[in-house]
Coordinates of C-alpha atoms in Angstrom, one line a residue:
Chain A
X1 CA -12.3 23.2 11.6
X2 CA -11.1 19.6 12.2
X3 CA -8.6 20.7 15.0
X4 CA -11.5 22.1 17.1
X5 CA -13.5 18.8 17.1
X6 CA -10.6 16.7 18.4
X7 CA -8.7 14.1 16.4
X8 CA -10.8 11.0 17.1
X9 CA -14.0 12.4 15.5
X10 CA -12.0 13.5 12.5
X11 CA -10.4 10.1 12.1
X12 CA -13.7 8.3 12.6
X13 CA -15.3 10.6 10.0
X14 CA -12.7 9.9 7.3
X15 CA -11.9 6.3 8.1
X16 CA -13.9 4.8 5.3
X17 CA -12.8 7.1 2.6
X18 CA -9.2 6.9 3.6
X19 CA -9.4 3.1 3.7
X20 CA -10.9 3.0 0.2
X21 CA -8.2 5.3 -1.1
X22 CA -5.4 3.2 0.5
X23 CA -6.9 -0.1 -0.7
X24 CA -7.2 1.1 -4.3
X25 CA -3.7 2.4 -4.1
X26 CA -2.2 -0.8 -2.6
X27 CA -4.5 -3.2 -4.5
X28 CA -4.8 -5.3 -1.3
X29 CA -7.2 -4.6 1.5
X30 CA -4.7 -5.7 4.2
X31 CA -1.9 -3.4 2.9
X32 CA -4.4 -0.5 2.6
X33 CA -5.7 -0.9 6.1
X34 CA -2.1 -1.1 7.5
X35 CA -1.2 2.1 5.6
X36 CA -4.2 3.9 7.1
X37 CA -3.4 2.7 10.6
X38 CA 0.2 3.8 10.3
X39 CA -0.7 7.2 8.8
X40 CA -3.3 7.9 11.5
X41 CA -0.9 6.8 14.2
X42 CA 1.6 9.3 12.8
X43 CA -1.1 12.0 12.7
X44 CA -2.2 11.2 16.3
X45 CA 1.4 11.4 17.4
X46 CA 1.7 14.8 15.9
X47 CA -1.5 15.8 17.7
X48 CA -0.2 14.6 21.0
X49 CA 3.0 16.6 20.5
X50 CA 1.7 19.8 19.0
X51 CA -2.1 19.7 19.5
X52 CA -2.7 20.1 15.8
X53 CA -3.6 17.4 13.3
X54 CA -1.0 18.3 10.7
X55 CA 2.1 20.4 10.4
X56 CA 1.7 24.2 9.8
X57 CA 0.5 25.1 6.3
X58 CA -0.8 21.6 5.6
X59 CA -4.5 20.6 5.5
X60 CA -5.0 17.6 7.8
X61 CA -6.8 15.4 5.3
X62 CA -4.3 16.2 2.6
X63 CA -1.5 15.3 5.0
X64 CA -3.1 12.0 5.8
X65 CA -3.5 11.2 2.1
X66 CA 0.1 12.1 1.5
X67 CA 1.3 9.8 4.4
X68 CA -0.8 6.9 3.1
X69 CA 0.4 7.3 -0.5
X70 CA 4.1 7.4 0.7
X71 CA 3.5 4.5 3.0
X72 CA 2.1 2.4 0.0
X73 CA 4.4 3.5 -2.8
X74 CA 6.9 6.2 -1.7
X75 CA 9.8 4.3 -0.2
X76 CA 13.0 3.4 -1.9
X77 CA 12.4 -0.3 -1.6
X78 CA 8.9 -0.5 -3.0
X79 CA 8.4 -3.0 -5.8
X80 CA 8.2 -1.4 -9.2
X81 CA 4.8 -3.1 -10.0
X82 CA 3.3 -1.8 -6.7
X83 CA 4.6 1.7 -7.4
X84 CA 3.4 1.6 -11.1
X85 CA -0.1 0.5 -9.9
X86 CA -0.3 3.3 -7.3
X87 CA 0.9 5.9 -9.8
X88 CA -1.7 4.7 -12.3
X89 CA -4.5 4.9 -9.7
X90 CA -3.4 8.5 -8.9
X91 CA -3.0 9.5 -12.5
X92 CA -6.1 7.9 -14.1
X93 CA -8.3 7.0 -11.1
X94 CA -8.0 10.4 -9.4
X95 CA -6.9 12.5 -12.3
X96 CA -3.8 13.9 -10.7
X97 CA -1.0 15.6 -12.7
X98 CA 2.5 14.0 -12.9
X99 CA 4.1 16.8 -10.9
X100 CA 1.6 16.4 -8.1
X101 CA 2.1 12.7 -8.0
X102 CA 5.9 13.2 -7.8
X103 CA 5.3 15.6 -4.9
X104 CA 2.9 13.4 -3.0
X105 CA 5.1 10.3 -3.3
X106 CA 8.3 12.2 -2.9
X107 CA 9.9 10.7 -6.1
X108 CA 11.4 12.5 -9.1
X109 CA 9.2 13.6 -12.0
X110 CA 11.2 11.4 -14.4
X111 CA 10.4 8.3 -12.4
X112 CA 6.7 9.2 -12.5
X113 CA 6.8 9.8 -16.3
X114 CA 8.7 6.5 -16.8
X115 CA 6.1 4.6 -14.8
X116 CA 3.2 6.2 -16.7
X117 CA 4.9 5.3 -20.0
X118 CA 5.5 1.7 -18.8
X119 CA 1.8 1.4 -17.9
X120 CA 0.6 2.7 -21.3
X121 CA 3.0 0.3 -23.1
X122 CA 1.9 -2.6 -20.9
X123 CA -1.7 -1.7 -21.5
X124 CA -1.2 -1.5 -25.3
X125 CA 0.5 -4.9 -25.3
X126 CA -2.3 -6.5 -23.3
X127 CA -4.9 -4.9 -25.6
X128 CA -3.1 -6.1 -28.7
X129 CA -2.9 -9.6 -27.3
X130 CA -6.6 -9.6 -26.5
X131 CA -7.9 -7.9 -29.6
X132 CA -5.2 -8.8 -32.2
X133 CA -3.5 -6.5 -34.7
X134 CA -5.6 -3.7 -36.2
X135 CA -7.7 -4.9 -39.1
X136 CA -7.2 -3.4 -42.6
X137 CA -10.2 -4.9 -44.2
X138 CA -13.7 -4.2 -42.7
X139 CA -15.2 -7.3 -44.3
X140 CA -13.4 -9.3 -41.6
X141 CA -15.6 -7.6 -39.0
X142 CA -18.6 -9.5 -40.2
X143 CA -20.3 -11.8 -37.8
X144 CA -18.8 -15.3 -38.3
X145 CA -22.4 -16.8 -38.4
X146 CA -23.3 -14.4 -41.2
X147 CA -20.1 -15.2 -43.1
X148 CA -20.8 -18.9 -42.8
X149 CA -24.3 -18.4 -44.1
X150 CA -23.0 -16.5 -47.1
Chain B
X1 CA 29.1 24.4 -73.0
X2 CA 27.3 21.1 -73.4
X3 CA 29.1 19.6 -70.4
X4 CA 28.2 22.7 -68.3
X5 CA 24.5 22.3 -69.1
X6 CA 24.7 18.6 -68.4
X7 CA 26.4 19.2 -65.0
X8 CA 23.9 21.8 -64.0
X9 CA 21.0 19.5 -65.1
X10 CA 22.5 16.7 -63.1
X11 CA 22.9 18.9 -60.0
X12 CA 19.3 20.2 -60.3
X13 CA 18.2 16.6 -60.7
X14 CA 20.1 15.5 -57.6
X15 CA 18.8 18.4 -55.5
X16 CA 15.2 17.6 -56.6
X17 CA 15.6 13.9 -55.8
X18 CA 17.1 14.6 -52.4
X19 CA 14.3 17.1 -51.6
X20 CA 11.7 14.6 -52.7
X21 CA 13.2 11.8 -50.6
X22 CA 13.4 14.2 -47.6
X23 CA 9.7 15.2 -48.1
X24 CA 8.6 11.5 -48.3
X25 CA 10.6 10.7 -45.2
X26 CA 9.2 13.7 -43.3
X27 CA 5.7 12.6 -44.3
X28 CA 6.3 9.1 -43.0
X29 CA 7.7 10.3 -39.8
X30 CA 4.8 12.7 -39.3
X31 CA 2.4 9.9 -40.1
X32 CA 4.1 7.6 -37.6
X33 CA 4.2 10.3 -34.9
X34 CA 0.5 11.0 -35.4
X35 CA -0.4 7.4 -35.2
X36 CA 1.6 7.0 -32.0
X37 CA -0.1 10.1 -30.5
X38 CA -3.5 8.7 -31.5
X39 CA -2.6 5.4 -29.9
X40 CA -1.4 7.1 -26.7
X41 CA -4.6 9.2 -26.5
X42 CA -6.7 6.1 -27.0
X43 CA -4.8 4.2 -24.3
X44 CA -5.0 7.2 -22.0
X45 CA -8.8 7.4 -22.4
X46 CA -9.2 3.6 -21.9
X47 CA -6.9 3.7 -18.8
X48 CA -8.9 6.6 -17.4
X49 CA -12.1 4.6 -17.9
X50 CA -10.6 1.5 -16.4
X51 CA -9.0 3.1 -13.3
X52 CA -12.0 5.3 -12.5
X53 CA -14.3 2.3 -12.5
X54 CA -11.7 0.4 -10.4
X55 CA -11.6 3.2 -7.8
X56 CA -15.4 3.4 -7.7
X57 CA -15.7 -0.4 -7.2
X58 CA -13.1 -0.4 -4.4
X59 CA -15.1 2.5 -2.7
X60 CA -18.3 0.5 -2.9
X61 CA -16.7 -2.7 -1.7
X62 CA -15.0 -0.9 1.1
X63 CA -18.2 0.7 2.3
X64 CA -19.9 -2.7 2.2
X65 CA -17.1 -4.5 4.2
X66 CA -16.8 -1.7 6.8
X67 CA -19.4 -3.3 9.0
X68 CA -17.3 -6.5 9.2
X69 CA -14.2 -4.6 10.3
X70 CA -13.1 -3.5 13.8
X71 CA -15.5 -1.1 15.4
X72 CA -14.3 2.5 15.3
X73 CA -13.7 2.6 19.1
X74 CA -11.4 -0.4 19.2
X75 CA -9.7 0.7 16.0
X76 CA -9.0 4.2 17.5
X77 CA -7.9 2.8 20.8
X78 CA -5.3 0.6 19.1
X79 CA -4.1 3.6 17.1
X80 CA -3.9 5.8 20.2
X81 CA -1.9 3.2 22.0
X82 CA 0.5 3.0 19.1
X83 CA 0.9 6.8 18.9
X84 CA 1.4 7.1 22.6
X85 CA 4.0 4.3 22.7
X86 CA 6.0 6.2 20.0
X87 CA 6.3 9.1 22.4
X88 CA 7.9 7.1 25.1
X89 CA 11.5 5.7 24.7
X90 CA 11.6 1.9 25.0
X91 CA 14.0 0.1 27.4
X92 CA 16.7 -0.1 24.7
X93 CA 16.4 3.6 23.9
X94 CA 16.5 4.6 27.5
X95 CA 20.0 3.1 27.8
X96 CA 21.2 5.7 25.3
X97 CA 19.6 8.8 27.0
X98 CA 22.3 11.2 27.8
X99 CA 24.8 9.6 25.4
X100 CA 25.6 10.5 21.8
X101 CA 24.3 7.9 19.4
X102 CA 24.7 7.0 15.8
X103 CA 21.8 7.8 13.4
X104 CA 21.9 4.9 11.0
X105 CA 20.7 6.8 8.0
X106 CA 23.6 9.2 7.8
X107 CA 26.1 7.7 10.2
X108 CA 26.7 11.0 11.8
X109 CA 27.0 11.4 15.6
X110 CA 24.0 13.3 16.9
X111 CA 23.1 14.5 20.4
X112 CA 20.1 12.7 21.9
X113 CA 18.4 16.2 22.3
X114 CA 17.9 16.3 18.5
X115 CA 16.1 13.0 18.3
X116 CA 12.3 13.2 18.6
X117 CA 11.7 10.8 21.5
X118 CA 14.7 12.1 23.5
X119 CA 13.5 15.7 23.1
X120 CA 10.2 14.7 24.6
X121 CA 11.9 12.7 27.3

């Protein structure tokens, strides 16, 4: 168990994976690293007070992940684009459900759903802008060089 | 008699027409809904693919750049110092020990004993 090995070994062991998780969530290495440091300091503080790595009934690594996610995207003053990105990473990058995302970030389910819808809409707009409107006639899919030759 | 038959025929015609219009409209709505669902499913699949490869790339890059970062010992020492400093009240906080203070989030007066650092102190 992590508690028996002492906190430092536990933090050392999970440093890389937590940093990667936070960086993906924050989209910036500096923000991710800051979130990891803050979460681990909080966990360390808990250890110094109670001699356990996490509150009762909470798995230490899961608690750290929750602290990091809230640090990056959970506050009331987080920019919408940052929160949308974090929710998209949790939803599609890690395959989490909407309810679980709401719980981990401590925000209402409606906000999570709205953010997911916004991302899908934005993605659809970007794809339409890149690819153009759907084609009705398959003959337009011909290679331009072949069309010119004909 | 003729007028009655005419009226009944007109009523039947009107009902048939309105039923036909409703059926066409429902078909159109169903078609639009199916297309929207298909588009959402396609977007969902594409977003899954995109974000999963994004997370994988970040993990690989993070593992590669870990060697350039602070060594674990220094990193942990800084975090330990930060955690320990949180347990001690600072000079400004010490001035309030023994006095009721305002908690800014709720503006209620609380006894210092209920605040984390004061409890430890």
